[in-house]
C-alpha positions in Angstrom: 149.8 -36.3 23.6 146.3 -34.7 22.3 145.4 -32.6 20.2 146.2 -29.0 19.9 146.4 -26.3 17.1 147.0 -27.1 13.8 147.2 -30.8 15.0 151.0 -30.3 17.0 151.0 -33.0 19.6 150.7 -31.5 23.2 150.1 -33.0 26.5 146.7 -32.8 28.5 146.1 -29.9 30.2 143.6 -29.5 33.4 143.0 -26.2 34.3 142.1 -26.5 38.5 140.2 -23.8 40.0 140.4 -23.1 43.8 138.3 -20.6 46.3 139.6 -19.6 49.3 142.2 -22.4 49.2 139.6 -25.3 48.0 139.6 -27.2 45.1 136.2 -26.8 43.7 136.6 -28.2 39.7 138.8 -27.9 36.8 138.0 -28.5 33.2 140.2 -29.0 29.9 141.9 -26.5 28.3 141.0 -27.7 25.0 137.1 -28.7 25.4 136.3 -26.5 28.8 132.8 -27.2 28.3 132.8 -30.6 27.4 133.5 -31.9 31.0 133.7 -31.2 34.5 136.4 -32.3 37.0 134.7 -32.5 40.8 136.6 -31.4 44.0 137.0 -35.3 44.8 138.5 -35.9 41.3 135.6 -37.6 39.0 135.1 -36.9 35.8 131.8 -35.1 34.5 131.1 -35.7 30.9 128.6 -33.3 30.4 125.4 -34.5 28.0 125.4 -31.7 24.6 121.7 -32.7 23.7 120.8 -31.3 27.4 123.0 -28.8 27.9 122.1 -27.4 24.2 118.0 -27.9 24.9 118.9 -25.0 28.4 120.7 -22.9 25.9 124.1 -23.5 26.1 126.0 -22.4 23.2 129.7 -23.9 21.7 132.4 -21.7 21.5 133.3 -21.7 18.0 137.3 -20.6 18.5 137.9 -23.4 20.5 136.2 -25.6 18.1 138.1 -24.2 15.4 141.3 -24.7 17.3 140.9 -28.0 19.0 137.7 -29.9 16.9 134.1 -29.9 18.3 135.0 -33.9 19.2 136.8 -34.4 22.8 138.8 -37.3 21.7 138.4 -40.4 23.8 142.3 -40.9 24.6 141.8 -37.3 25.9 139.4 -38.7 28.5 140.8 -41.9 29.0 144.1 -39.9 30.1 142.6 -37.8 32.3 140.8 -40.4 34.5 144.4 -42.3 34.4 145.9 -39.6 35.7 142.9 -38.1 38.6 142.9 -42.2 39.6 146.9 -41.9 40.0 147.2 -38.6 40.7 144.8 -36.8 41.8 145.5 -36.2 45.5 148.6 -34.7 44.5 147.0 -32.4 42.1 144.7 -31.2 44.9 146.4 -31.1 47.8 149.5 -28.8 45.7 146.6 -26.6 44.0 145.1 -25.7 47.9 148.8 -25.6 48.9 149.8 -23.0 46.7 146.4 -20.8 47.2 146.6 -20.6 50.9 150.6 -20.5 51.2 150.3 -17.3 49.2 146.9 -16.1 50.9 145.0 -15.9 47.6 141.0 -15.7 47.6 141.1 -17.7 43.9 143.8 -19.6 41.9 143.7 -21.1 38.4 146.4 -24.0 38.6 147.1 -25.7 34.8 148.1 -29.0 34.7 150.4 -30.7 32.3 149.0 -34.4 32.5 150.0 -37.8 30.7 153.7 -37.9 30.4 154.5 -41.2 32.0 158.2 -40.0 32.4 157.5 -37.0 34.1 153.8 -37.4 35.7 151.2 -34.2 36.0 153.7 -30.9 35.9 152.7 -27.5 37.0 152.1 -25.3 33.5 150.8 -21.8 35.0 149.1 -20.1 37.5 146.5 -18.0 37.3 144.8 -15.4 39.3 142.1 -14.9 37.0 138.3 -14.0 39.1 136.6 -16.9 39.4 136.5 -19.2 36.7 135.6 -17.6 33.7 136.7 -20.0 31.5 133.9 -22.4 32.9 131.2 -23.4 30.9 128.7 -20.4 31.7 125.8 -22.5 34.2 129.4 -23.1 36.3 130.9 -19.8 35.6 127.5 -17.8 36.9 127.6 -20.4 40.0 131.3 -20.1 40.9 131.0 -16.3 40.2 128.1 -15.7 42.9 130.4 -18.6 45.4 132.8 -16.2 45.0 131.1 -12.8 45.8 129.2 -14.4 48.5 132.1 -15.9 50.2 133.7 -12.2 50.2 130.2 -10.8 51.6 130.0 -13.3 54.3 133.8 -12.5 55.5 132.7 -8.4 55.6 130.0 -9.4 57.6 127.6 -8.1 54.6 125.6 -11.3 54.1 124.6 -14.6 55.8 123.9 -18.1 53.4 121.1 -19.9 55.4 119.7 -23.3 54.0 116.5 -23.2 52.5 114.3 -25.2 53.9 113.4 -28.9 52.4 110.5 -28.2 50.0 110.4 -24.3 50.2 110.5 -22.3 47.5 113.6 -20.0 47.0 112.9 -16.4 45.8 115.3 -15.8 42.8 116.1 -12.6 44.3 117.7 -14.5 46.8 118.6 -17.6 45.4 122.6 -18.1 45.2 121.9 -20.9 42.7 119.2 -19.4 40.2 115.8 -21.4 39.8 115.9 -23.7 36.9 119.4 -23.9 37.0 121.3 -27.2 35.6 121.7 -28.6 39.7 118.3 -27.5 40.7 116.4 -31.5 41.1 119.7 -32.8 42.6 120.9 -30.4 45.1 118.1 -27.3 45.7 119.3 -24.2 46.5 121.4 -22.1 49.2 119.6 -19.3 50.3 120.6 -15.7 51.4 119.6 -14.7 54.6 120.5 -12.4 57.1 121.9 -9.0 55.9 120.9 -7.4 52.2 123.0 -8.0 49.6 122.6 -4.6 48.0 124.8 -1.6 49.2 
């Protein structure tokens, strides 16, 4: 039990995003931009002093509603639950995504009832992730419409070379973006993106 609105006890809940049938992340409902679930089930507390110094900005509503503070039994409950449960979690999110042939599926998660274990809340076919923090919202969003180019036949994703320089126009992660030391960047190639 964490907290919730006006202090009422409620249980954890991970929202799980999934393209094309892959987990790729979830976050909290009540601190979405506080932390990152990854597609193996680790937990990504994000740093405020860097996120804040590249312009991120707090939602205030969901401050208001939940405290600006992600409450360490919060955390702590989470990693309980991805350490016991997560391949559950994951393998029923894809499940239910490509059973019912969906191109994106937001799966909520009703964690840390010891009785009961992580419960399916909602689903939600919602357009990729815009509930993410917005560095992982842009990135999701142009997976997302790539993904749906390349399966028209309308664009090809070609590494970029180690130690080239990606053109913005056709970077699918944007220079100076949050990942850009630790992972570089996908490149377009192939066929235009335009129309």
């Amino acid at each position: 039990d964490h907290a919730a609105p006006r202090s009422r006890r409620a249980p954890l809940e991970l929202k799980v995003q999934v393209l094309f049938g892959e987990v790729v992340g979830g976050t909290l409902n009540t601190h979405p931009g506080d932390l990152w679930v990854t597609r193996k089930g680790s937990v990504q507390v994000w740093n405020f002093d860097e996120l804040f110094a590249r312009g991120h900005t707090r939602c205030r509503k969901v401050d208001k509603c939940y405290g600006k503070q992600l409450p360490q039994s919060a955390v702590d409950t989470l990693c309980a639950a991805l350490r016991a449960s997560w391949a559950l979690i994951r393998g029923a999110s894809e499940r239910l995504s490509r059973e019912a042939g969906l191109d994106e599926l937001r799966v909520d998660w009703l964690l840390g009832d010891p009785r009961w274990g992580p419960r399916i809340g909602e689903l939600t076919y919602m357009g990729a992730g815009s509930r993410l923090s917005p560095p992982l919202s842009k990135r999701l969003s142009r997976a997302y419409a790539a993904a749906h180019l390349c399966r028209l036949g309308r664009l090809a994703v070609v590494a970029c070379p180690p130690g080239a320089v990606c053109e913005e126009a056709t970077c699918l992660w944007p220079l100076g973006s949050l990942d850009r030391s630790r992972h570089g960047h996908a490149r377009i190639g192939g066929h235009s993106v335009a129309s």
